[in-house]
C-alpha cells in the first residue's frame, strides 16, 4: 500500500511542488493550506508522514506538531524559510523528527522522507513473533530493539524514531561516552556540521520523557565538554 503524506504549507507553489516530488516516488498526497486544515485532516484520516511549514496562518506548524504529539507518533518533517538555530531548536523541541530549510534540493527532500518512513515502518511493524527479542535493561528501563519499545515499570514510553535510536545507541554501548558529532553521524547518518544543536535538543526531549516515567532515576549522563553516556 502506498504511503499517504500530508503536506501543509500556505504557499500554493510549494504545496504543488512537494506534491510532484512525492507523487513521482509513488506516494499519495493530501494538501493543507494552513495549520487548522492540517489538524482537521488528521482528525479524519490516517497519514503516514506529515510535512509541516512552520509559518502558517490560523495555526502555525509548531502548534500543529505539539497537538499531533499529544496522541500520535506520526513522523513529522518541518519546513522553514529561516535558517536560524532557534527556529530549528523550537521545531525539534515540539517533537518533530527532522527539519529542512527552504529552498532545498528535491533529492534531499525525498531522501529525508524515505528515511522517516523507513524508521516509522520498523517502529510500527517490528513487533514480531520471535521470542528472541533484543532487550537491554538500564535500571528500571527496558529497551526492546526488535519491537522498538521502551518500557519503565510496565509503562510504555512514547518516543520518536530519532529518540529511540539515540537511546538504543548509548544503551547498547554502556559506559561509552558519545560526542554530539558521533551521535549525529550514527543516528542521522549525515555529516555533522559545526554549531549543530540537533543532538542536544533531542537528548533534552528524551530526558524529559524518561524523567516523567522514572521518578528521578537518571539514565543519560552528561560528561561536560565531551558528550553523553549511559552507565553500566
mmCIF file of C-alpha atoms in Angstrom:
data_model
loop_
_atom_site.group_PDB
_atom_site.id
_atom_site.type_symbol
_atom_site.label_atom_id
_atom_site.label_comp_id
_atom_site.label_asym_id
_atom_site.label_seq_id
_atom_site.Cartn_x
_atom_site.Cartn_y
_atom_site.Cartn_z
ATOM 1 C CA UNK A 1 0.000 0.000 0.000
ATOM 2 C CA UNK A 2 1.307 3.443 -0.903
ATOM 3 C CA UNK A 3 2.197 5.719 1.983
ATOM 4 C CA UNK A 4 -0.094 8.708 2.494
ATOM 5 C CA UNK A 5 1.668 12.012 3.169
ATOM 6 C CA UNK A 6 0.137 15.270 4.368
ATOM 7 C CA UNK A 7 1.777 18.438 3.029
ATOM 8 C CA UNK A 8 0.813 21.617 4.912
ATOM 9 C CA UNK A 9 2.121 24.934 3.589
ATOM 10 C CA UNK A 10 0.418 28.269 2.989
ATOM 11 C CA UNK A 11 2.269 28.755 -0.317
ATOM 12 C CA UNK A 12 0.399 27.013 -3.121
ATOM 13 C CA UNK A 13 3.540 26.798 -5.259
ATOM 14 C CA UNK A 14 5.378 24.925 -2.501
ATOM 15 C CA UNK A 15 2.445 22.574 -1.886
ATOM 16 C CA UNK A 16 2.181 21.755 -5.584
ATOM 17 C CA UNK A 17 5.935 21.320 -5.971
ATOM 18 C CA UNK A 18 6.193 18.944 -2.998
ATOM 19 C CA UNK A 19 3.203 17.038 -4.324
ATOM 20 C CA UNK A 20 5.015 16.490 -7.631
ATOM 21 C CA UNK A 21 8.152 15.229 -5.823
ATOM 22 C CA UNK A 22 6.116 12.826 -3.700
ATOM 23 C CA UNK A 23 3.834 11.576 -6.478
ATOM 24 C CA UNK A 24 6.933 10.790 -8.540
ATOM 25 C CA UNK A 25 8.036 8.500 -5.690
ATOM 26 C CA UNK A 26 4.686 6.727 -5.664
ATOM 27 C CA UNK A 27 3.235 8.321 -2.520
ATOM 28 C CA UNK A 28 -0.331 9.519 -2.026
ATOM 29 C CA UNK A 29 -0.534 13.214 -1.133
ATOM 30 C CA UNK A 30 -3.051 15.272 0.832
ATOM 31 C CA UNK A 31 -2.553 19.036 0.900
ATOM 32 C CA UNK A 32 -3.479 21.640 3.510
ATOM 33 C CA UNK A 33 -3.162 25.410 3.106
ATOM 34 C CA UNK A 34 -2.896 26.207 6.831
ATOM 35 C CA UNK A 35 -2.401 24.570 10.203
ATOM 36 C CA UNK A 36 -6.073 24.319 11.067
ATOM 37 C CA UNK A 37 -6.842 22.486 7.846
ATOM 38 C CA UNK A 38 -3.957 20.113 8.611
ATOM 39 C CA UNK A 39 -5.413 19.359 12.048
ATOM 40 C CA UNK A 40 -8.856 18.806 10.550
ATOM 41 C CA UNK A 41 -7.427 16.327 8.046
ATOM 42 C CA UNK A 42 -5.592 14.193 10.615
ATOM 43 C CA UNK A 43 -8.730 14.087 12.732
ATOM 44 C CA UNK A 44 -10.445 12.194 9.928
ATOM 45 C CA UNK A 45 -7.640 10.446 8.076
ATOM 46 C CA UNK A 46 -4.614 8.368 8.994
ATOM 47 C CA UNK A 47 -1.443 9.669 7.377
ATOM 48 C CA UNK A 48 1.981 8.047 7.375
ATOM 49 C CA UNK A 49 4.028 11.251 7.456
ATOM 50 C CA UNK A 50 3.448 14.984 7.833
ATOM 51 C CA UNK A 51 5.382 17.774 6.129
ATOM 52 C CA UNK A 52 4.681 20.993 8.044
ATOM 53 C CA UNK A 53 5.722 24.520 7.224
ATOM 54 C CA UNK A 54 6.450 26.448 10.429
ATOM 55 C CA UNK A 55 4.956 29.782 9.379
ATOM 56 C CA UNK A 56 1.306 29.114 8.513
ATOM 57 C CA UNK A 57 -1.876 31.118 9.176
ATOM 58 C CA UNK A 58 -4.566 30.146 11.732
ATOM 59 C CA UNK A 59 -2.358 27.527 13.416
ATOM 60 C CA UNK A 60 1.397 27.511 12.833
ATOM 61 C CA UNK A 61 3.455 24.394 12.231
ATOM 62 C CA UNK A 62 4.937 24.386 15.737
ATOM 63 C CA UNK A 63 1.474 24.281 17.329
ATOM 64 C CA UNK A 64 0.276 21.639 14.870
ATOM 65 C CA UNK A 65 3.270 19.499 15.831
ATOM 66 C CA UNK A 66 2.542 19.945 19.550
ATOM 67 C CA UNK A 67 -1.094 18.951 19.044
ATOM 68 C CA UNK A 68 -0.204 15.883 16.988
ATOM 69 C CA UNK A 69 2.344 14.728 19.561
ATOM 70 C CA UNK A 70 -0.334 14.616 22.255
ATOM 71 C CA UNK A 71 -1.744 11.464 20.672
ATOM 72 C CA UNK A 72 0.366 10.320 17.706
ATOM 73 C CA UNK A 73 3.932 9.379 16.794
ATOM 74 C CA UNK A 74 3.409 10.129 13.094
ATOM 75 C CA UNK A 75 6.786 11.145 11.568
ATOM 76 C CA UNK A 76 6.982 14.925 11.117
ATOM 77 C CA UNK A 77 9.305 16.833 8.782
ATOM 78 C CA UNK A 78 9.325 20.579 9.492
ATOM 79 C CA UNK A 79 9.975 23.186 6.795
ATOM 80 C CA UNK A 80 11.088 26.765 7.349
ATOM 81 C CA UNK A 81 12.225 29.728 5.297
ATOM 82 C CA UNK A 82 14.516 30.665 8.178
ATOM 83 C CA UNK A 83 17.894 29.119 8.921
ATOM 84 C CA UNK A 84 18.425 30.419 12.454
ATOM 85 C CA UNK A 85 19.278 27.796 15.070
ATOM 86 C CA UNK A 86 16.464 28.878 17.398
ATOM 87 C CA UNK A 87 13.897 28.180 14.705
ATOM 88 C CA UNK A 88 15.296 24.696 14.276
ATOM 89 C CA UNK A 89 15.517 24.049 18.002
ATOM 90 C CA UNK A 90 11.943 25.169 18.571
ATOM 91 C CA UNK A 91 10.684 22.847 15.866
ATOM 92 C CA UNK A 92 12.584 19.857 17.207
ATOM 93 C CA UNK A 93 11.590 20.522 20.816
ATOM 94 C CA UNK A 94 7.926 20.146 19.870
ATOM 95 C CA UNK A 95 8.620 16.606 18.706
ATOM 96 C CA UNK A 96 9.465 16.953 15.025
ATOM 97 C CA UNK A 97 11.660 14.171 13.635
ATOM 98 C CA UNK A 98 13.532 16.227 11.066
ATOM 99 C CA UNK A 99 13.878 19.752 9.738
ATOM 100 C CA UNK A 100 14.728 21.356 6.393
ATOM 101 C CA UNK A 101 15.313 24.967 5.429
ATOM 102 C CA UNK A 102 13.893 26.384 2.201
ATOM 103 C CA UNK A 103 14.992 26.337 -0.526
ATOM 104 C CA UNK A 104 16.055 22.683 -0.542
ATOM 105 C CA UNK A 105 17.177 20.104 -3.058
ATOM 106 C CA UNK A 106 14.331 17.840 -4.287
ATOM 107 C CA UNK A 107 16.548 14.769 -3.984
ATOM 108 C CA UNK A 108 17.456 15.600 -0.395
ATOM 109 C CA UNK A 109 13.779 16.130 0.424
ATOM 110 C CA UNK A 110 12.743 12.720 -0.922
ATOM 111 C CA UNK A 111 15.693 11.013 0.814
ATOM 112 C CA UNK A 112 14.621 12.529 4.152
ATOM 113 C CA UNK A 113 11.020 11.439 3.581
ATOM 114 C CA UNK A 114 12.063 7.877 2.750
ATOM 115 C CA UNK A 115 14.304 7.696 5.830
ATOM 116 C CA UNK A 116 11.497 8.844 8.142
ATOM 117 C CA UNK A 117 9.016 6.389 6.627
ATOM 118 C CA UNK A 118 11.520 3.557 6.902
ATOM 119 C CA UNK A 119 12.092 4.243 10.612
ATOM 120 C CA UNK A 120 8.365 4.515 11.173
ATOM 121 C CA UNK A 121 7.803 1.173 9.439
ATOM 122 C CA UNK A 122 10.238 -0.596 11.740
ATOM 123 C CA UNK A 123 8.757 1.180 14.745
ATOM 124 C CA UNK A 124 5.237 0.002 13.926
ATOM 125 C CA UNK A 125 5.872 -3.401 12.379
ATOM 126 C CA UNK A 126 8.830 -4.894 14.196
ATOM 127 C CA UNK A 127 6.631 -6.287 16.895
ATOM 128 C CA UNK A 128 7.499 -9.692 15.512
ATOM 129 C CA UNK A 129 6.739 -13.141 16.724
ATOM 130 C CA UNK A 130 10.317 -14.035 17.579
ATOM 131 C CA UNK A 131 10.844 -14.916 21.197
ATOM 132 C CA UNK A 132 14.419 -13.698 20.986
ATOM 133 C CA UNK A 133 13.697 -10.009 21.332
ATOM 134 C CA UNK A 134 16.839 -7.921 21.634
ATOM 135 C CA UNK A 135 16.323 -6.495 25.135
ATOM 136 C CA UNK A 136 18.544 -4.091 27.025
ATOM 137 C CA UNK A 137 17.919 -3.227 30.669
ATOM 138 C CA UNK A 138 19.116 0.031 32.183
ATOM 139 C CA UNK A 139 17.925 0.399 35.763
ATOM 140 C CA UNK A 140 14.141 0.074 35.669
ATOM 141 C CA UNK A 141 14.118 0.774 31.922
ATOM 142 C CA UNK A 142 13.723 -1.986 29.323
ATOM 143 C CA UNK A 143 14.620 -1.239 25.706
ATOM 144 C CA UNK A 144 13.313 -3.677 23.101
ATOM 145 C CA UNK A 145 15.136 -3.226 19.809
ATOM 146 C CA UNK A 146 13.037 -5.752 17.886
ATOM 147 C CA UNK A 147 9.747 -4.094 18.789
ATOM 148 C CA UNK A 148 11.114 -0.552 19.064
ATOM 149 C CA UNK A 149 9.549 -0.264 22.520
ATOM 150 C CA UNK A 150 10.779 1.331 25.719
ATOM 151 C CA UNK A 151 9.101 0.334 28.978
ATOM 152 C CA UNK A 152 9.580 1.620 32.522
ATOM 153 C CA UNK A 153 7.895 -0.327 35.348
ATOM 154 C CA UNK A 154 5.333 -1.731 32.938
ATOM 155 C CA UNK A 155 4.532 1.629 31.333
ATOM 156 C CA UNK A 156 5.490 2.188 27.707
ATOM 157 C CA UNK A 157 7.289 5.455 26.958
ATOM 158 C CA UNK A 158 6.316 7.034 23.659
ATOM 159 C CA UNK A 159 9.452 8.018 21.720
ATOM 160 C CA UNK A 160 10.011 9.287 18.212
ATOM 161 C CA UNK A 161 12.197 7.160 15.940
ATOM 162 C CA UNK A 162 15.172 9.508 16.444
ATOM 163 C CA UNK A 163 14.797 9.475 20.218
ATOM 164 C CA UNK A 164 14.669 5.688 20.245
ATOM 165 C CA UNK A 165 17.753 5.425 18.030
ATOM 166 C CA UNK A 166 19.740 7.750 20.314
ATOM 167 C CA UNK A 167 18.688 5.849 23.430
ATOM 168 C CA UNK A 168 19.429 2.458 21.902
ATOM 169 C CA UNK A 169 22.834 3.593 20.619
ATOM 170 C CA UNK A 170 24.005 4.621 24.083
ATOM 171 C CA UNK A 171 22.281 1.783 25.965
ATOM 172 C CA UNK A 172 23.911 -0.822 23.729
ATOM 173 C CA UNK A 173 27.301 0.757 24.475
ATOM 174 C CA UNK A 174 27.031 1.250 28.241
ATOM 175 C CA UNK A 175 29.821 3.273 29.771
ATOM 176 C CA UNK A 176 31.000 4.674 26.452
ATOM 177 C CA UNK A 177 30.902 8.452 26.036
ATOM 178 C CA UNK A 178 29.448 9.630 22.726
ATOM 179 C CA UNK A 179 30.093 13.133 21.437
ATOM 180 C CA UNK A 180 27.279 15.055 19.758
ATOM 181 C CA UNK A 181 29.118 14.585 16.473
ATOM 182 C CA UNK A 182 29.249 10.792 16.888
ATOM 183 C CA UNK A 183 25.571 10.565 17.829
ATOM 184 C CA UNK A 184 24.510 12.719 14.888
ATOM 185 C CA UNK A 185 26.548 10.797 12.334
ATOM 186 C CA UNK A 186 25.441 7.374 13.641
ATOM 187 C CA UNK A 187 21.736 8.203 14.046
ATOM 188 C CA UNK A 188 21.142 10.691 11.215
ATOM 189 C CA UNK A 189 23.811 9.105 9.003
ATOM 190 C CA UNK A 190 24.822 12.524 7.745
ATOM 191 C CA UNK A 191 27.944 14.608 8.143
ATOM 192 C CA UNK A 192 27.929 16.669 11.329
ATOM 193 C CA UNK A 193 28.378 20.410 10.889
ATOM 194 C CA UNK A 194 29.636 22.949 13.389
ATOM 195 C CA UNK A 195 27.144 24.587 15.792
ATOM 196 C CA UNK A 196 24.599 21.829 15.165
ATOM 197 C CA UNK A 197 22.267 21.732 18.188
ATOM 198 C CA UNK A 198 20.076 18.915 16.878
ATOM 199 C CA UNK A 199 21.503 16.219 19.174
ATOM 200 C CA UNK A 200 21.326 18.467 22.245
ATOM 201 C CA UNK A 201 17.673 19.217 21.561
ATOM 202 C CA UNK A 202 16.727 15.563 21.036
ATOM 203 C CA UNK A 203 18.562 14.433 24.172
ATOM 204 C CA UNK A 204 16.864 17.179 26.189
ATOM 205 C CA UNK A 205 13.461 15.999 24.999
ATOM 206 C CA UNK A 206 14.388 12.349 25.541
ATOM 207 C CA UNK A 207 15.465 13.100 29.111
ATOM 208 C CA UNK A 208 12.195 14.908 29.806
ATOM 209 C CA UNK A 209 10.212 11.867 28.687
ATOM 210 C CA UNK A 210 12.348 9.456 30.708
ATOM 211 C CA UNK A 211 12.259 11.634 33.841
ATOM 212 C CA UNK A 212 8.459 11.663 33.838
ATOM 213 C CA UNK A 213 8.367 7.870 33.994
ATOM 214 C CA UNK A 214 11.425 7.078 36.126
ATOM 215 C CA UNK A 215 10.721 9.131 39.266
ATOM 216 C CA UNK A 216 14.035 10.945 39.174
ATOM 217 C CA UNK A 217 16.176 7.981 38.111
ATOM 218 C CA UNK A 218 18.821 9.357 35.745
ATOM 219 C CA UNK A 219 19.612 7.266 32.690
ATOM 220 C CA UNK A 220 21.530 9.619 30.382
ATOM 221 C CA UNK A 221 24.538 11.336 31.939
ATOM 222 C CA UNK A 222 26.372 14.368 30.575
ATOM 223 C CA UNK A 223 30.167 14.292 30.552
ATOM 224 C CA UNK A 224 30.877 18.001 30.393
ATOM 225 C CA UNK A 225 32.934 19.059 27.413
ATOM 226 C CA UNK A 226 32.901 15.530 25.977
ATOM 227 C CA UNK A 227 29.404 14.184 25.370
ATOM 228 C CA UNK A 228 26.808 11.788 26.779
ATOM 229 C CA UNK A 229 26.720 8.258 28.145
ATOM 230 C CA UNK A 230 24.555 5.645 29.815
ATOM 231 C CA UNK A 231 26.196 3.941 32.774
ATOM 232 C CA UNK A 232 26.502 0.201 33.167
#
